[in-house]
PDB file of C-alpha atoms and ligand atoms in Angstrom:
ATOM      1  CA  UNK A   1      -9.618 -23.010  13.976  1.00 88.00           C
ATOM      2  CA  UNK A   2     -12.588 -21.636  16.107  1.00 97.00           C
ATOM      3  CA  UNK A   3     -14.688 -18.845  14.467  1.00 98.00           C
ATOM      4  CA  UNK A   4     -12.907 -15.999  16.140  1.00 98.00           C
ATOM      5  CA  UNK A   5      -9.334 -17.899  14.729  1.00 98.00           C
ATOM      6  CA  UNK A   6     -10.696 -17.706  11.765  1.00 98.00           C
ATOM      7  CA  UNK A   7     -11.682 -14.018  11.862  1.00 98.00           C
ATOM      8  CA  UNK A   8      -8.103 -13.286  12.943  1.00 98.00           C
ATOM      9  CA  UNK A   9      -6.835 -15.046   9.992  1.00 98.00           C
ATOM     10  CA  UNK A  10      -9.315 -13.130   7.079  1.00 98.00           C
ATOM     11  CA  UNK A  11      -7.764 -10.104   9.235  1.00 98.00           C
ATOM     12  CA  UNK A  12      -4.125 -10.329   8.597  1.00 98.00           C
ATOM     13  CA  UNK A  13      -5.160 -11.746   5.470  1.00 98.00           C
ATOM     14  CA  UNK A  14      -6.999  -8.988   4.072  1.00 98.00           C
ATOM     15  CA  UNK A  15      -3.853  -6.207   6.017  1.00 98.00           C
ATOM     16  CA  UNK A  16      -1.488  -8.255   3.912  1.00 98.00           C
ATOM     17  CA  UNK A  17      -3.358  -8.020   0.701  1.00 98.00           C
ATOM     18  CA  UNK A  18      -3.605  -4.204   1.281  1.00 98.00           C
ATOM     19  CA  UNK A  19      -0.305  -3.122   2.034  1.00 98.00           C
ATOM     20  CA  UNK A  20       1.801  -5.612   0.191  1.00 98.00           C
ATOM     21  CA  UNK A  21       3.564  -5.037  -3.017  1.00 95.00           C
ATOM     22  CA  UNK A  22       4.898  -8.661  -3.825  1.00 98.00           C
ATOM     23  CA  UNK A  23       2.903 -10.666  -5.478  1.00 98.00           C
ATOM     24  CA  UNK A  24       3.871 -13.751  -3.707  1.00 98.00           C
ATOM     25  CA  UNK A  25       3.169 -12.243  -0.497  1.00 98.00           C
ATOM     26  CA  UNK A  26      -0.378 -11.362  -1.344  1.00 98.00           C
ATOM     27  CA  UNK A  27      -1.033 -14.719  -3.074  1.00 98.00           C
ATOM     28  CA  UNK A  28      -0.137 -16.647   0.244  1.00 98.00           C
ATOM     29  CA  UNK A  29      -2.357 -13.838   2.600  1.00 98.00           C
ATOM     30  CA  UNK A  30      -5.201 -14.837  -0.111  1.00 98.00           C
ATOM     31  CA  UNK A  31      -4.817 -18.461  -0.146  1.00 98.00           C
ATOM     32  CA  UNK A  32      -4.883 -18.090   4.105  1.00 98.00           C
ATOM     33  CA  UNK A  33      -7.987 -16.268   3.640  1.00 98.00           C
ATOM     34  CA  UNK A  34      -9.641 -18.544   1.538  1.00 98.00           C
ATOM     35  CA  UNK A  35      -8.782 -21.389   3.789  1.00 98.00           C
ATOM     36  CA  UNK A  36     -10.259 -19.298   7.054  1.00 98.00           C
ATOM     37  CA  UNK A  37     -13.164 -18.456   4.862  1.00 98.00           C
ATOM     38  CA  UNK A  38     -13.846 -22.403   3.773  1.00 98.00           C
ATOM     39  CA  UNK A  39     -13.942 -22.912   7.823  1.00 98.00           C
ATOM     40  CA  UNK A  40     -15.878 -20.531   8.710  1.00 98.00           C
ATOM     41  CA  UNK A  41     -18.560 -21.157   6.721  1.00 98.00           C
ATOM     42  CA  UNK A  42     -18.332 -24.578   8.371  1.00 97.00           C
ATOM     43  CA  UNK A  43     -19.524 -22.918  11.776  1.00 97.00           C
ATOM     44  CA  UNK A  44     -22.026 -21.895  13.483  1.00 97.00           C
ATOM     45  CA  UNK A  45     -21.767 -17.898  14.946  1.00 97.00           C
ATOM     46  CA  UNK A  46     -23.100 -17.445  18.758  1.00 96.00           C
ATOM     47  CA  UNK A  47     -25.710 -14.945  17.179  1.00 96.00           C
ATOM     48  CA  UNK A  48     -27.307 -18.238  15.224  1.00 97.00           C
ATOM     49  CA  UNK A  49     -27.050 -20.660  18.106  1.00 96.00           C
ATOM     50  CA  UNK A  50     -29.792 -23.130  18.202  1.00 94.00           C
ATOM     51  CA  UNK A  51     -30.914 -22.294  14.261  1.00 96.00           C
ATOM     52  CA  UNK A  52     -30.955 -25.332  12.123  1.00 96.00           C
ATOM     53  CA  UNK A  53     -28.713 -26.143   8.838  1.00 95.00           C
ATOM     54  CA  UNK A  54     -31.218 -25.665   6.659  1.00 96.00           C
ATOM     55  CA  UNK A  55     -32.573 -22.373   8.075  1.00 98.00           C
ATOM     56  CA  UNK A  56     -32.753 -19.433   5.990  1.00 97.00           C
ATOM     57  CA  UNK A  57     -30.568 -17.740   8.570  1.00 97.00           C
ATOM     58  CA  UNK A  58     -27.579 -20.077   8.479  1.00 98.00           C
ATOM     59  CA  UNK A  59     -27.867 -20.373   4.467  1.00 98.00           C
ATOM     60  CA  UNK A  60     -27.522 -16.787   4.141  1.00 98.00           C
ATOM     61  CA  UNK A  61     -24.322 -17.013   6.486  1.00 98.00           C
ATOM     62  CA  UNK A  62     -22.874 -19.949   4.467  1.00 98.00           C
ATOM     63  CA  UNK A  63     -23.668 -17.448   1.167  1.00 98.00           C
ATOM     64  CA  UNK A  64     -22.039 -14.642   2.598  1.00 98.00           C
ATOM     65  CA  UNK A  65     -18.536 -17.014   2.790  1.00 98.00           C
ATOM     66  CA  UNK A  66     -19.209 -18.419  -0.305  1.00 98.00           C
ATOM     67  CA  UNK A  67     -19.201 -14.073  -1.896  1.00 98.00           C
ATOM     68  CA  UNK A  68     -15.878 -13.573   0.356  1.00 98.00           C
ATOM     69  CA  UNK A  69     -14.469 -16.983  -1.151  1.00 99.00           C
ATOM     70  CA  UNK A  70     -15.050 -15.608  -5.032  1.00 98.00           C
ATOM     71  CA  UNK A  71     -13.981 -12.131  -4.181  1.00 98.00           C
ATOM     72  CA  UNK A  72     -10.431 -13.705  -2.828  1.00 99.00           C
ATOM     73  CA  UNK A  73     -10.265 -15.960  -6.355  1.00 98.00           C
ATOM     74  CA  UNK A  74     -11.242 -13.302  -8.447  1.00 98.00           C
ATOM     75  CA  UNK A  75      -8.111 -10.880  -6.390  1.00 98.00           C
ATOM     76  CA  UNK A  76      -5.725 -14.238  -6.821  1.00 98.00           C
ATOM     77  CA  UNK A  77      -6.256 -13.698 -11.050  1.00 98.00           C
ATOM     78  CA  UNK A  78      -5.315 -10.227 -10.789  1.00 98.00           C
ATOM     79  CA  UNK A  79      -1.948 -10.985  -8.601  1.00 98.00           C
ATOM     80  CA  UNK A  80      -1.465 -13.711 -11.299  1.00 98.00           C
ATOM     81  CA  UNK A  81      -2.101 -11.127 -13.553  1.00 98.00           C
ATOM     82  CA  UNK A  82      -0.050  -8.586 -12.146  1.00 98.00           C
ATOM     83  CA  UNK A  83      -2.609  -6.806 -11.632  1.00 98.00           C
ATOM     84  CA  UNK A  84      -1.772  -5.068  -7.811  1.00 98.00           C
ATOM     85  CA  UNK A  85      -3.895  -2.231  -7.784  1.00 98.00           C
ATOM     86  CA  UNK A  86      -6.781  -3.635  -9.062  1.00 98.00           C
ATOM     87  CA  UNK A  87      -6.400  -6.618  -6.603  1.00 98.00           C
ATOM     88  CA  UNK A  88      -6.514  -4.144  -3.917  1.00 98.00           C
ATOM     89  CA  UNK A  89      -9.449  -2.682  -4.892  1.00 98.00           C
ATOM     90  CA  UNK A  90     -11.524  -5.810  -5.346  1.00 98.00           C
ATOM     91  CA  UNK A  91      -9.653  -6.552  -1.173  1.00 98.00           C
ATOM     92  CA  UNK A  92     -11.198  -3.312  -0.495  1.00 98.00           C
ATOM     93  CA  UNK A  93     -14.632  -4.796  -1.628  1.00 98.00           C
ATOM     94  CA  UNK A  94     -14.114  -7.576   0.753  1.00 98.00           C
ATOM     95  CA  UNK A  95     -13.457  -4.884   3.385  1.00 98.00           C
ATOM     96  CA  UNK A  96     -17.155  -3.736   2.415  1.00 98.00           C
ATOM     97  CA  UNK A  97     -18.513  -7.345   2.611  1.00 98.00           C
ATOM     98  CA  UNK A  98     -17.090  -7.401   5.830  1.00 98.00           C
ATOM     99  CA  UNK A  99     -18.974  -4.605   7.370  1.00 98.00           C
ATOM    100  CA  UNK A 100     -22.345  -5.815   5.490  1.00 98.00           C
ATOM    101  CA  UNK A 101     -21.585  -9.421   7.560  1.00 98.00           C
ATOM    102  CA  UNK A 102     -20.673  -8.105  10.963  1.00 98.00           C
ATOM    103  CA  UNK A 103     -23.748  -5.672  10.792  1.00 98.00           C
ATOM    104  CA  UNK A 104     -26.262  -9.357  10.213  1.00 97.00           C
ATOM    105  CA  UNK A 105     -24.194 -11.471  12.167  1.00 97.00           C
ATOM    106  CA  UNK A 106     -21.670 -10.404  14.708  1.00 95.00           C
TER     107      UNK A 106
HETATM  108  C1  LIG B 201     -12.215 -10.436   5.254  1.00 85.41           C
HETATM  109  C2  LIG B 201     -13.386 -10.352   5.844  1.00 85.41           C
HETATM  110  C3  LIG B 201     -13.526 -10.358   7.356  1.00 85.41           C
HETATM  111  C4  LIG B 201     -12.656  -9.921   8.304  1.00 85.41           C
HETATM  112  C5  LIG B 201     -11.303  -9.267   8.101  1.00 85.41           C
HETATM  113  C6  LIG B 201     -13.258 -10.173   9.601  1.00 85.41           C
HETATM  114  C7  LIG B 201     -12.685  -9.856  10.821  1.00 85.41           C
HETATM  115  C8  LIG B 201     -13.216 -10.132  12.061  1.00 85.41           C
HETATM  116  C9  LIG B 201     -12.600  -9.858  13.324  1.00 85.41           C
HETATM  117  C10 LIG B 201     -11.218  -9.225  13.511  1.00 85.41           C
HETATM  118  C11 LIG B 201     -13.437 -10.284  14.298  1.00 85.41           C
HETATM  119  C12 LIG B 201     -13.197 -10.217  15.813  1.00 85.41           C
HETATM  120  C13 LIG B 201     -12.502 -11.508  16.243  1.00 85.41           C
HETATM  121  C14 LIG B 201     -12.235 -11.507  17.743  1.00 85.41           C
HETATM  122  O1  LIG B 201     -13.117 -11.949  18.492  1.00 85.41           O
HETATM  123  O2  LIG B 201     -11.175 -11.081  18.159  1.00 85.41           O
HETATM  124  C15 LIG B 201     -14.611 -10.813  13.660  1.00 85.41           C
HETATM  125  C16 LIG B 201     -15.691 -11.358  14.303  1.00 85.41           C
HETATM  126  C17 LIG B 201     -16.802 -11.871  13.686  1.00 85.41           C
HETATM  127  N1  LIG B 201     -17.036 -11.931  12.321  1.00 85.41           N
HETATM  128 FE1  LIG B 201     -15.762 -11.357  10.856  1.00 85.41          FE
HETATM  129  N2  LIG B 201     -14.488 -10.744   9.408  1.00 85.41           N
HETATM  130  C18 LIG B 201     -14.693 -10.883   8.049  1.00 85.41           C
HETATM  131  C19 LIG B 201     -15.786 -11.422   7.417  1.00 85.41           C
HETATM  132  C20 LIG B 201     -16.903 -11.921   8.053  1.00 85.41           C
HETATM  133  C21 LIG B 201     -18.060 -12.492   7.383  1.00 85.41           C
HETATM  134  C22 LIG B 201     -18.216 -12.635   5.859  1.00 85.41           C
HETATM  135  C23 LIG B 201     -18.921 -12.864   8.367  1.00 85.41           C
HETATM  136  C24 LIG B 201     -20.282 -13.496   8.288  1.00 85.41           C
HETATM  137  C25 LIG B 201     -20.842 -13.989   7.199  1.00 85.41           C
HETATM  138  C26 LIG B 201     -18.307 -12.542   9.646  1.00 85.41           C
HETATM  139  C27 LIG B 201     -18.856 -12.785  10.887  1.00 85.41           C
HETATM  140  C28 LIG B 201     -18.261 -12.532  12.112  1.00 85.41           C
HETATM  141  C29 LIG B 201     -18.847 -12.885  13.401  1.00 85.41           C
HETATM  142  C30 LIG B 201     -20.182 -13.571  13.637  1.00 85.41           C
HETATM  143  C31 LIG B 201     -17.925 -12.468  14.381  1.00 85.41           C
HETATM  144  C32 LIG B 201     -18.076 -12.638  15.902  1.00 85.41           C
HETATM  145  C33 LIG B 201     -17.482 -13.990  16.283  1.00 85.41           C
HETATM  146  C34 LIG B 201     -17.732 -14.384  17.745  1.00 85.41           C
HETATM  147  O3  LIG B 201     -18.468 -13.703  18.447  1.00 85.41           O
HETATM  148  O4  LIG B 201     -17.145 -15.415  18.158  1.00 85.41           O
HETATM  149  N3  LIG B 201     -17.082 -11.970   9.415  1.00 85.41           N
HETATM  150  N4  LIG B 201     -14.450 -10.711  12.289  1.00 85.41           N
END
């Protein structure tokens, strides 16, 4: 997916995650997040057009996917745990790393 597909996707994702109370249901919304994460990171947002790879710019955007991508694995151990409520919470840290992103980025 484009970048903005991918937004839409961490989106429902992360809704899922937060109002769910099945643990299967919030295991598939994180493994769709993951995947939109793992593409995004892959792309190149309008507000970095023209910067190169390497550029400390673009590695800080790649890092930012690459925080999102452990936060989702370390809420998937605590569904497999059964865990719920604390997966929310570390979703609701994603919210946070979220706002951090969109303030640098969007
Ligand atoms: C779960 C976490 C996140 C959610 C739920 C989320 C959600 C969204 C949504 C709903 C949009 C608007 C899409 C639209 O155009 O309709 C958006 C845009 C955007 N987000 Fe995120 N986002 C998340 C994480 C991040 C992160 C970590 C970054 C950067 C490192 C980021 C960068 C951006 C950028 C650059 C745009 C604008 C895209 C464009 O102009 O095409 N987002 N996001």
């Amino acid at each position: 997916a484009d970048l903005e597909g991918d937004m839409l996707s961490l989106s429902a994702g992360l809704s899922t995650v937060l109002s769910s109370d099945q643990a299967s249901e919030m295991q598939q919304a994180l493994t769709q997040m993951r995947d939109a994460a793992k593409d995004a990171k892959t792309a190149t947002p309008p507000s970095l057009a023209g910067s190169s790879p390497q550029s400390p710019a673009m590695q800080g955007w790649r890092d930012a996917f690459d925080q999102l991508i452990a936060k989702v694995n370390q809420a998937e151990q605590q569904v497999k745990l059964g865990k719920l409520a604390e997966a929310k919470q570390t979703a609701q840290q994603i919210a946070a790393l979220r706002n951090q992103n969109h303030r640098k980025y969007r």
